[in-house]
């Protein structure tokens, strides 16, 4: 139904209020999930609502939305290594295979973002139905308040101000929609003067009452807070005696475990040509509760900037690249890119202090450690030969301290490590088997309900066999211990993950690294290759650079190369084990690809046939959807416009020069009936004379259904 200008203005006012309410939905989602690009998501909401105001047809509105989603996905996640179509094709193929194999946790970030856009799309469609057809917003308002209140109660999000804004906006919109329903039921023509007379006092009263209630003093709670009790009942919280730490980079790792709360404080802003992890230090001695240095002794060297730094991770043979780091936090160490060769600062008198024991690097001024503010590092990214990785069968060339395990380590941890790596010959394949074990065996990333091992309990054993809940420290420590258990030299690495991409300029991308990005991972030593990073934590991906310098065969499929911005753990084909028991192999859907292609072709053909034959089934569907409405005379106008739309589909369109009666006579002539003229006469009486109760509703309903069904003949 085509809307008049006044109706579009009215609907635009409604949708502006809806936009402001939806913004309050989006803010906590962005904050709690640490998702960027807030303005781009808001723009998508604005586009959807604008399309709703102008009632653009589906053939135009859907492509606009799909093109926007495609633009966002490719601009954010595709760094130019592939063309747009190659990137989208690879993403679609990968995610279809992951979903068909049942590994939903491994779907890529672009796919998850697409689903989030579709969720917003569907939500707005539902809201438009409530506002435009039902003329009510009650359920949406209640749902919004419940959503924000739940997040305010059970997360660190503070929703007090958001609830106030939502209540004021929701009550204003509810009042405007009530006025609209009132004017329709009274058959009043829209008069903007009367409209403002009714609406203004309501808006003023709601706004003043809401602001007054927000700023008035409030009494203290009269009952104890039930939330901690509820969390304890459902297992979301620890005991009252357990302290909750704040996430961030810490120096003491002797006692790992326990929950922590997030901290979005930005500590670094980094301009880098490639996405990567930011290394700080390593630790080698596992105590069954945490990590310390061997013997607790540090070997230090003070170096000029021109002196080489003896990092154990050797630079690659790639072109030297430069990273610029802006430090905004209180950390006094220097970050390391993989393959770092040198540093530079604005003050040439500074020195570098290198700790040979844990490879931590500090900045010295007058022989005192100072906090760096802005510095550059040059690196040559290591590139690992896939041929060398697959052919190396030993890990003996570094230092025996990287095989240390506590004497009291439970035997079942060692047995599990051997079961996971059984059947793999190369060191790399064994490490990859352990790395992928966690994602396939029911382990979950968790920051709140994380246990602390008891005095007689091993930290790794507790995580592997008891809780299966934890964050990066649990996953990385467990992988290091299992690697050592099968004779692979490994060490625990601390630093920061890549951070959030906030800008891109030419070949450089700017990332913001917060305390939430403090991270730990694993490095394993492979003879002839050196130290190589691995990432076992569920939901994280390792930006390692591998040169696939062999031809893949049917027996040995190469893993898909990871792009810098796509976190995509690689599905493995071998069986995994859970708690020492072999996990049953899932059905290999890849063998039946042709079945899904055939089914897809059949569905596509059926959709095409249904679209071409819509003249047969669409009128019947219209009758079924609108039959109940015609029991109410107030819906007669909408039903008449639906009939005009159906007649237009069979090329009976009202001309610009025709009156309704002239058009009705032409329709009756073509369809060999008199019902269109009868229906039009009643419509004119209803619109212009307000005689809504003087016609036979049942008879008009019968005439309307007859004409609708005739359009399918």
XYZ file of C-alpha atoms in Angstrom:
713
model
C 0.000 0.000 0.000
C 1.436 3.305 -1.077
C 1.789 5.776 1.778
C 1.035 9.471 1.644
C 3.636 12.068 2.605
C 2.039 12.652 6.002
C 2.064 8.910 6.728
C 5.750 8.718 5.795
C 6.556 11.606 8.139
C 4.602 9.948 10.934
C 6.314 6.595 10.346
C 9.723 8.294 10.191
C 9.111 9.741 13.668
C 8.216 6.271 14.941
C 11.314 4.726 13.372
C 13.646 7.416 14.749
C 12.494 6.436 18.242
C 12.920 2.748 17.330
C 16.444 3.533 16.100
C 17.350 5.148 19.435
C 15.990 2.140 21.344
C 17.852 -0.333 19.123
C 21.020 1.622 19.788
C 20.618 0.717 23.461
C 20.443 -2.935 22.384
C 23.631 -2.624 20.386
C 25.789 -0.826 22.983
C 26.014 -3.673 25.553
C 26.439 -6.300 22.829
C 29.406 -4.386 21.400
C 30.840 -3.771 24.866
C 30.511 -7.288 26.279
C 31.674 -9.105 23.130
C 34.454 -6.572 22.473
C 33.162 -6.101 18.921
C 34.227 -3.041 16.952
C 32.624 -1.116 14.078
C 29.737 0.167 16.181
C 28.836 2.941 13.717
C 28.707 0.515 10.779
C 26.162 -1.660 12.578
C 24.132 1.436 13.471
C 24.198 2.492 9.817
C 22.757 -0.884 8.811
C 19.894 -0.403 11.278
C 19.259 3.081 9.852
C 19.210 1.688 6.286
C 16.690 -1.015 7.214
C 14.377 1.480 8.918
C 14.650 3.992 6.045
C 13.703 1.278 3.571
C 10.678 0.553 5.765
C 9.562 4.194 5.670
C 9.527 4.288 1.861
C 8.127 0.733 1.504
C 10.652 -0.276 -1.124
C 9.787 -3.566 -2.869
C 11.587 -6.736 -1.852
C 13.414 -6.933 -5.186
C 15.055 -3.613 -4.333
C 15.305 -3.652 -0.523
C 16.891 -7.100 -0.194
C 19.753 -6.425 -2.648
C 20.531 -3.145 -0.827
C 20.842 -4.955 2.510
C 22.779 -7.893 1.063
C 25.210 -5.549 -0.714
C 25.823 -3.627 2.522
C 26.524 -6.844 4.456
C 28.858 -8.043 1.674
C 30.707 -4.712 1.633
C 31.171 -4.809 5.408
C 32.419 -8.415 5.469
C 34.927 -7.935 2.646
C 36.227 -4.576 3.848
C 36.769 -5.789 7.418
C 37.993 -9.351 6.933
C 39.593 -9.416 3.481
C 42.987 -7.707 3.442
C 43.308 -7.930 -0.328
C 44.961 -11.340 -0.582
C 41.940 -12.595 -2.512
C 39.423 -10.989 -4.813
C 36.009 -10.372 -3.296
C 34.465 -13.385 -5.007
C 37.376 -15.658 -4.062
C 37.141 -14.533 -0.445
C 33.362 -15.014 -0.253
C 33.577 -18.364 -2.029
C 36.278 -19.625 0.334
C 34.315 -18.450 3.372
C 31.093 -20.085 2.160
C 32.785 -23.373 1.305
C 34.696 -23.542 4.597
C 31.705 -22.727 6.802
C 29.345 -25.102 4.980
C 31.811 -27.951 5.556
C 32.284 -26.997 9.217
C 28.518 -26.871 9.835
C 27.855 -30.139 8.004
C 30.558 -31.812 10.103
C 28.906 -30.540 13.277
C 31.883 -28.376 14.351
C 29.847 -25.208 14.797
C 32.362 -23.696 17.195
C 34.854 -23.509 14.309
C 32.773 -21.231 12.063
C 34.750 -18.180 10.997
C 34.295 -14.608 12.209
C 32.945 -13.363 8.829
C 30.212 -16.023 8.964
C 29.298 -15.126 12.556
C 29.160 -11.444 11.624
C 26.854 -12.244 8.683
C 24.512 -14.132 11.006
C 24.496 -11.143 13.379
C 23.496 -8.843 10.497
C 20.692 -11.235 9.533
C 19.505 -11.292 13.151
C 19.325 -7.475 13.149
C 17.479 -7.623 9.812
C 14.846 -10.049 11.165
C 14.442 -8.095 14.416
C 13.765 -4.864 12.521
C 11.284 -6.661 10.257
C 9.379 -7.849 13.342
C 9.422 -4.356 14.872
C 8.129 -2.839 11.626
C 5.224 -5.278 11.709
C 4.405 -4.308 15.298
C 4.527 -0.582 14.533
C 2.998 -0.457 11.037
C 0.348 -3.177 11.338
C -0.358 -3.749 15.027
C 0.280 -0.124 16.061
C 1.781 -1.260 19.357
C 5.279 -1.535 20.771
C 4.455 -3.095 24.130
C 6.172 -6.478 23.650
C 9.303 -4.926 22.176
C 9.524 -2.440 25.061
C 9.146 -5.168 27.699
C 11.711 -7.343 25.917
C 14.190 -4.452 25.746
C 13.893 -3.609 29.447
C 14.272 -7.292 30.366
C 17.324 -7.640 28.091
C 19.132 -4.603 29.534
C 18.165 -5.454 33.120
C 19.513 -9.006 32.719
C 22.841 -7.760 31.367
C 23.045 -5.120 34.106
C 22.465 -7.795 36.762
C 24.674 -10.636 35.571
C 27.489 -8.846 33.702
C 29.764 -5.867 34.231
C 27.572 -3.726 31.944
C 25.955 -0.753 33.721
C 22.462 -0.412 32.265
C 20.894 2.160 34.614
C 21.056 5.068 32.178
C 20.065 2.837 29.267
C 16.893 1.654 31.041
C 15.887 5.256 31.767
C 16.344 6.252 28.134
C 14.503 3.170 26.877
C 11.553 3.733 29.220
C 11.186 7.392 28.213
C 11.462 6.625 24.490
C 9.215 3.558 24.770
C 6.448 5.381 26.652
C 6.555 8.277 24.174
C 6.244 5.872 21.238
C 3.478 3.938 23.008
C 1.555 7.188 23.466
C 1.931 8.187 19.810
C 0.758 4.768 18.636
C -2.210 4.944 21.009
C -3.199 8.301 19.518
C -2.946 6.755 16.043
C -5.208 3.839 17.024
C -7.652 6.267 18.665
C -7.902 8.427 15.542
C -8.401 5.373 13.346
C -11.176 3.947 15.512
C -12.937 7.339 15.449
C -12.497 7.592 11.642
C -10.752 10.928 12.119
C -8.826 12.400 9.209
C -5.227 13.148 10.095
C -4.960 16.705 11.322
C -1.423 17.596 12.392
C -2.659 20.375 14.658
C -4.900 18.001 16.605
C -2.166 15.403 16.558
C 0.319 17.750 18.231
C -2.289 18.939 20.710
C -2.794 15.337 21.866
C 0.871 14.277 21.714
C 2.699 17.264 23.229
C 1.409 17.053 26.827
C 1.971 13.272 26.869
C 5.556 13.607 25.651
C 6.306 16.390 28.137
C 4.752 14.483 31.040
C 6.603 11.228 30.250
C 9.946 13.014 29.803
C 9.653 15.114 32.976
C 8.407 12.156 35.038
C 11.230 9.925 33.789
C 13.983 12.455 34.451
C 12.544 13.351 37.860
C 12.387 9.690 38.869
C 15.973 9.187 37.718
C 17.425 12.046 39.757
C 15.328 11.781 42.923
C 17.097 10.207 45.951
C 16.337 6.523 46.430
C 16.182 4.345 49.514
C 18.743 1.627 50.090
C 17.738 -1.984 49.258
C 15.640 -3.563 52.009
C 16.564 -7.192 51.193
C 19.891 -8.920 50.523
C 20.993 -9.070 46.903
C 19.709 -12.422 45.534
C 22.040 -12.413 42.510
C 25.080 -14.054 44.166
C 22.793 -16.770 45.534
C 21.259 -17.330 42.083
C 24.694 -17.521 40.474
C 25.791 -20.038 43.038
C 22.674 -22.163 42.492
C 23.293 -22.417 38.740
C 27.051 -22.745 39.041
C 27.991 -19.347 37.634
C 29.980 -18.142 40.602
C 32.587 -19.384 43.045
C 32.520 -19.346 46.772
C 32.243 -16.075 48.584
C 35.814 -16.389 49.759
C 37.213 -16.598 46.249
C 38.633 -13.344 44.964
C 37.988 -12.223 41.387
C 40.969 -10.712 39.591
C 40.933 -8.062 36.880
C 42.250 -9.178 33.518
C 45.619 -7.789 32.446
C 49.280 -8.688 32.160
C 50.682 -9.969 35.471
C 54.208 -10.787 36.578
C 53.468 -13.568 39.066
C 52.231 -16.842 37.561
C 53.022 -19.177 40.445
C 49.339 -19.834 41.209
C 47.074 -20.001 38.170
C 43.306 -20.382 38.064
C 40.251 -18.574 39.355
C 37.829 -16.153 37.692
C 38.542 -12.649 36.433
C 36.552 -9.679 35.129
C 37.244 -7.856 31.891
C 39.040 -4.544 31.456
C 38.662 -2.612 28.194
C 41.409 -0.115 29.042
C 43.529 0.510 25.930
C 47.207 -0.146 26.740
C 48.737 -0.127 23.241
C 47.990 1.331 19.836
C 50.034 -0.475 17.192
C 50.566 0.210 13.491
C 51.661 -3.010 11.811
C 51.704 -4.405 8.271
C 50.411 -7.817 9.414
C 48.232 -9.169 12.201
C 50.279 -11.014 14.822
C 50.699 -11.859 18.481
C 52.847 -9.561 20.657
C 55.367 -11.587 22.626
C 56.686 -10.412 26.049
C 58.366 -13.323 27.858
C 58.571 -17.111 28.246
C 58.539 -19.366 31.311
C 59.938 -22.863 31.558
C 59.327 -24.456 34.985
C 55.881 -25.932 35.716
C 55.188 -26.411 39.457
C 51.799 -28.223 39.158
C 50.133 -24.925 40.223
C 51.718 -22.414 37.824
C 54.955 -21.207 36.207
C 58.282 -19.863 37.477
C 61.784 -19.389 36.044
C 64.356 -22.156 36.436
C 66.145 -21.545 39.730
C 64.531 -18.101 39.937
C 67.688 -16.515 38.512
C 67.841 -13.947 35.680
C 70.756 -13.451 33.269
C 70.723 -9.821 32.061
C 72.544 -7.877 29.314
C 72.414 -4.124 28.668
C 72.614 -3.483 24.926
C 72.965 -0.567 22.555
C 70.205 -0.306 19.977
C 72.720 -1.259 17.289
C 73.618 -4.545 19.040
C 71.878 -7.767 17.939
C 69.348 -9.219 20.378
C 69.665 -12.950 21.033
C 66.011 -13.915 20.661
C 65.565 -17.673 20.357
C 62.953 -17.234 17.617
C 65.060 -16.511 14.557
C 63.917 -13.971 11.929
C 62.816 -15.265 8.551
C 64.124 -14.501 5.096
C 61.216 -12.187 4.307
C 61.497 -8.448 3.668
C 62.129 -6.339 6.804
C 58.984 -4.575 8.031
C 58.426 -1.904 10.679
C 55.929 -1.732 13.540
C 55.195 1.449 15.501
C 53.993 0.998 19.088
C 52.285 3.691 21.178
C 52.218 2.603 24.830
C 49.311 3.981 26.868
C 49.382 1.672 29.888
C 51.727 1.246 32.815
C 53.730 -1.692 31.449
C 57.484 -1.094 31.385
C 58.501 -3.833 28.920
C 58.855 -3.771 25.129
C 56.620 -5.876 22.919
C 58.191 -8.309 20.476
C 56.968 -9.258 17.032
C 57.939 -12.699 15.783
C 61.262 -12.271 13.971
C 62.210 -8.955 15.644
C 65.699 -7.774 14.650
C 66.031 -4.246 16.096
C 64.355 -1.372 17.988
C 64.515 2.419 17.815
C 63.253 5.287 19.986
C 63.350 9.065 19.890
C 66.138 9.135 22.499
C 69.406 7.645 21.140
C 70.934 7.561 24.661
C 68.510 4.839 25.788
C 69.659 1.249 26.231
C 67.945 -2.119 26.036
C 68.018 -4.612 28.908
C 67.606 -8.176 27.656
C 66.797 -11.018 30.049
C 68.309 -14.207 28.578
C 66.290 -16.411 30.950
C 62.795 -15.378 29.894
C 63.576 -13.147 26.862
C 61.849 -10.113 28.388
C 63.063 -6.764 27.066
C 63.052 -3.439 28.955
C 64.005 0.135 28.098
C 66.765 1.828 30.159
C 67.352 5.509 30.729
C 70.339 6.398 32.953
C 70.576 2.676 33.784
C 67.020 2.698 35.222
C 64.051 0.841 33.724
C 61.566 3.348 32.307
C 58.154 2.970 30.685
C 58.420 3.257 26.883
C 55.926 5.594 25.224
C 56.583 5.431 21.465
C 59.013 3.080 19.777
C 59.527 1.185 16.537
C 60.632 -2.378 15.946
C 61.887 -3.951 12.740
C 61.101 -7.606 12.113
C 61.334 -10.280 9.443
C 58.415 -12.641 9.854
C 59.523 -16.289 10.217
C 58.289 -18.592 7.487
C 58.092 -22.293 8.296
C 58.624 -24.861 5.541
C 55.801 -27.371 5.480
C 58.170 -29.986 4.046
C 60.607 -29.554 6.931
C 57.796 -29.617 9.474
C 56.380 -32.881 8.139
C 59.770 -34.584 7.874
C 61.226 -33.694 11.300
C 60.853 -36.518 13.817
C 62.817 -35.135 16.780
C 62.858 -32.287 19.309
C 66.210 -32.472 21.081
C 68.314 -29.491 19.992
C 67.380 -26.742 22.434
C 67.552 -27.126 26.234
C 66.529 -30.079 28.475
C 64.785 -27.667 30.874
C 61.969 -27.446 28.325
C 61.126 -31.099 29.055
C 60.707 -30.540 32.824
C 57.596 -32.006 34.466
C 56.748 -32.250 38.185
C 57.261 -35.678 39.730
C 53.713 -35.698 41.063
C 52.105 -35.121 37.631
C 49.167 -37.584 37.400
C 49.809 -40.507 35.064
C 46.519 -40.001 33.242
C 47.783 -36.665 31.864
C 50.765 -38.469 30.302
C 48.525 -41.273 29.008
C 46.163 -38.775 27.403
C 49.058 -37.005 25.643
C 50.251 -40.325 24.179
C 46.728 -41.265 23.051
C 46.265 -37.944 21.247
C 49.597 -38.196 19.409
C 49.461 -41.936 18.721
C 49.764 -42.564 14.978
C 51.563 -39.288 14.239
C 55.233 -39.471 13.315
C 56.438 -35.881 12.875
C 56.841 -33.449 15.749
C 54.643 -30.932 13.934
C 51.774 -33.414 13.480
C 51.931 -34.386 17.155
C 51.827 -30.734 18.216
C 48.935 -30.010 15.853
C 47.023 -33.029 17.210
C 47.302 -31.687 20.772
C 46.550 -28.130 19.627
C 43.276 -29.217 17.975
C 42.271 -31.654 20.711
C 40.620 -29.020 22.908
C 38.256 -27.633 20.260
C 37.003 -31.139 19.450
C 36.607 -32.563 22.935
C 34.078 -30.378 24.719
C 36.414 -27.819 26.310
C 34.944 -24.326 26.652
C 36.427 -20.857 27.032
C 35.260 -19.440 30.366
C 36.416 -16.532 32.543
C 33.982 -16.530 35.488
C 33.316 -20.124 36.526
C 36.996 -21.124 36.646
C 38.222 -23.326 39.477
C 41.428 -23.038 41.510
C 43.180 -26.377 42.116
C 43.209 -27.671 45.677
C 46.437 -28.280 47.588
C 46.680 -31.901 46.406
C 45.413 -31.213 42.889
C 47.372 -30.554 39.693
C 46.325 -27.467 37.679
C 46.486 -29.260 34.307
C 44.896 -32.485 35.552
C 41.977 -30.546 37.023
C 41.339 -28.731 33.738
C 41.765 -31.773 31.460
C 39.607 -34.214 33.395
C 37.442 -32.350 35.915
C 36.263 -28.909 34.797
C 37.048 -28.532 31.067
C 36.360 -24.813 31.620
C 39.041 -22.143 31.527
C 40.808 -19.388 29.632
C 44.137 -19.104 27.829
C 46.294 -20.052 30.844
C 44.442 -23.359 31.209
C 44.679 -24.268 27.524
C 48.296 -23.183 26.971
C 49.660 -24.739 30.168
C 47.904 -28.012 29.398
C 49.354 -28.128 25.890
C 52.903 -27.432 27.110
C 52.638 -30.204 29.705
C 51.270 -32.726 27.182
C 53.956 -31.813 24.624
C 56.647 -32.418 27.234
C 54.956 -35.678 28.221
C 55.574 -37.061 24.697
C 59.157 -35.786 24.532
C 58.634 -32.489 22.667
C 60.471 -29.473 24.067
C 57.921 -26.732 24.795
C 57.585 -23.521 26.802
C 54.864 -21.191 28.019
C 54.681 -17.787 26.292
C 53.028 -14.624 27.597
C 52.086 -11.445 25.794
C 49.082 -9.973 24.018
C 46.869 -11.150 21.203
C 46.529 -8.996 18.083
C 43.906 -6.596 19.475
C 41.037 -4.896 17.674
C 41.501 -3.467 14.213
C 40.434 0.200 14.247
C 41.929 1.752 11.100
C 43.768 0.910 7.905
C 46.072 3.138 5.876
C 47.919 1.886 2.784
C 49.946 -1.158 3.895
C 49.586 -0.480 7.638
C 46.745 -1.490 9.930
C 46.154 0.095 13.333
C 45.178 -2.183 16.225
C 44.083 -1.199 19.714
C 45.295 -3.646 22.356
C 43.475 -3.602 25.706
C 44.007 -5.408 29.003
C 41.430 -7.906 27.760
C 43.955 -8.939 25.083
C 46.546 -10.157 27.623
C 47.175 -13.720 26.476
C 49.306 -16.837 26.801
C 50.150 -19.461 24.181
C 52.701 -22.192 23.373
C 56.027 -22.503 21.583
C 57.382 -25.932 20.632
C 60.905 -26.728 19.456
C 61.345 -28.702 16.222
C 64.864 -29.789 15.231
C 66.043 -28.008 12.107
C 63.121 -25.583 12.268
C 63.444 -23.932 15.678
C 60.794 -22.534 17.989
C 57.293 -22.387 16.501
C 54.143 -20.881 18.068
C 50.921 -22.870 18.620
C 47.497 -21.679 19.796
C 45.353 -24.232 21.708
C 42.825 -21.799 23.250
C 39.322 -22.339 21.863
C 38.151 -19.305 19.864
C 41.668 -17.993 19.098
C 43.777 -18.585 15.977
C 47.524 -18.616 15.503
C 48.772 -16.141 12.844
C 51.726 -18.397 11.952
C 53.233 -18.159 8.456
C 53.700 -21.559 6.774
C 55.148 -22.084 3.300
C 53.211 -24.966 1.792
C 56.050 -26.046 -0.469
C 54.795 -29.533 -1.339
C 52.090 -30.872 -3.617
C 49.039 -32.107 -1.712
C 47.986 -35.694 -2.359
C 44.815 -37.583 -1.755
C 46.324 -39.164 1.361
C 47.679 -35.923 2.838
C 45.567 -32.801 2.505
C 47.311 -29.527 3.283
C 45.627 -27.302 5.873
C 44.030 -24.218 4.431
C 46.281 -21.156 4.764
C 44.984 -18.702 7.313
C 44.472 -15.111 6.302
C 45.608 -12.443 8.802
C 42.124 -11.307 9.790
C 40.239 -14.607 9.748
C 40.323 -16.687 12.900
C 39.783 -20.124 11.465
C 40.916 -23.233 13.372
C 41.537 -26.074 10.965
C 39.314 -29.168 11.188
C 41.338 -32.375 11.465
C 40.328 -35.737 10.080
C 41.834 -38.017 12.735
C 39.892 -39.247 15.773
C 40.291 -37.311 18.984
C 40.060 -38.562 22.555
C 38.196 -37.314 25.590
C 39.531 -38.076 29.039
C 41.466 -41.060 27.752
C 38.537 -42.570 25.860
C 38.377 -42.532 22.077
C 35.738 -40.236 20.633
C 33.555 -41.752 17.927
C 34.240 -40.431 14.450
C 31.570 -38.193 13.034
C 30.074 -38.792 9.619
C 32.262 -37.459 6.838
C 29.769 -35.319 4.953
C 32.419 -34.298 2.434
C 31.997 -37.685 0.765
C 28.390 -36.812 0.022
C 28.886 -33.328 -1.385
C 27.119 -34.289 -4.607
C 23.971 -35.103 -2.603
C 23.861 -31.581 -1.163
C 24.581 -30.076 -4.574
C 21.664 -32.039 -6.080
C 19.368 -31.054 -3.200
C 20.444 -27.442 -3.579
C 19.704 -27.579 -7.307
C 16.284 -29.093 -6.661
C 15.446 -26.417 -4.080
C 16.597 -23.679 -6.451
C 14.484 -25.145 -9.282
C 11.481 -25.446 -6.959
C 11.898 -21.805 -5.896
C 12.015 -20.674 -9.540
C 8.901 -22.692 -10.414
C 7.069 -21.388 -7.345
C 7.951 -17.812 -8.302
C 6.780 -18.261 -11.906
C 3.559 -19.911 -10.721
C 2.908 -17.370 -7.975
C -0.222 -16.231 -9.773
C -1.847 -19.536 -8.784
C -0.943 -19.734 -5.103
C -0.391 -16.119 -4.086
C -4.084 -15.053 -4.191
C -5.069 -18.060 -2.050
C -2.340 -17.134 0.419
C -3.583 -13.532 0.525
C -7.099 -14.747 1.307
C -5.884 -16.981 4.124
C -3.738 -14.229 5.653
C -6.405 -11.507 5.564
C -9.698 -13.364 5.936
C -9.908 -12.795 9.687
C -9.209 -9.069 9.311
C -12.378 -8.516 7.275
C -14.530 -9.432 10.251
C -13.695 -5.925 11.510
C -15.139 -3.117 9.311
C -12.241 -0.852 10.309
C -9.917 -3.023 8.205
C -11.979 -2.573 5.058
C -9.669 0.120 3.632
C -6.592 -2.088 3.934
C -8.434 -4.995 2.316
C -9.497 -2.821 -0.624
C -5.904 -1.756 -1.288
C -4.780 -5.407 -1.142
C -7.375 -6.166 -3.809
C -6.083 -3.303 -5.996
C -2.572 -4.732 -5.649
C -3.709 -8.179 -6.773
C -5.622 -6.737 -9.737
C -2.513 -4.803 -10.732
C -0.570 -8.066 -10.829
C -2.862 -9.362 -13.630
C -2.479 -6.052 -15.496
C -5.728 -4.507 -14.296
C -4.182 -1.296 -13.046
C -6.121 1.854 -12.356
C -5.206 4.623 -14.759
C -4.266 8.067 -13.519
C -7.309 9.535 -15.327
C -9.833 6.989 -13.983
C -12.120 7.403 -11.014
C -12.618 4.403 -8.771
C -16.060 3.735 -10.279
C -14.706 3.874 -13.836
C -11.929 1.492 -12.900
C -14.431 -0.821 -11.158
C -16.611 -1.006 -14.270
C -13.579 -1.923 -16.393
C -12.637 -4.679 -13.933
C -16.218 -6.014 -13.919
C -16.199 -6.039 -17.723
C -12.945 -7.968 -17.939
C -13.857 -10.435 -15.185
C -17.520 -10.681 -16.200
C -18.912 -9.754 -12.791
C -20.510 -6.866 -10.887
C -18.806 -7.391 -7.566
C -16.015 -4.822 -8.104
C -18.531 -2.013 -8.580
C -20.462 -3.105 -5.481
C -17.278 -3.259 -3.427
C -16.087 0.129 -4.698
C -19.431 1.775 -3.876
C -19.193 0.503 -0.274
C -15.543 1.642 -0.090
C -16.462 5.191 -1.176
C -19.295 5.285 1.358
C -16.894 4.092 4.049
C -14.177 6.644 3.195
C -16.136 9.745 2.314
C -19.389 9.342 4.258
C -18.104 7.414 7.280
C -20.858 4.775 6.895
C -18.800 1.897 8.221
C -21.715 0.156 9.958
C -24.278 0.403 7.186
C -22.999 -2.388 4.912
C -23.193 -6.147 5.113
C -19.726 -7.235 6.281
C -20.276 -10.891 5.370
C -21.391 -10.000 1.841
C -18.467 -7.649 1.242
C -16.073 -10.296 2.601
C -17.510 -12.817 0.141
C -17.158 -10.364 -2.770
C -13.581 -9.541 -1.781
C -12.567 -13.222 -1.614
C -14.265 -13.895 -4.959
C -12.335 -11.115 -6.712
C -9.039 -12.134 -5.108
C -9.516 -15.724 -6.250
C -10.430 -14.563 -9.764
C -6.964 -13.021 -10.075
C -5.515 -16.548 -10.084
C -7.660 -17.657 -13.048
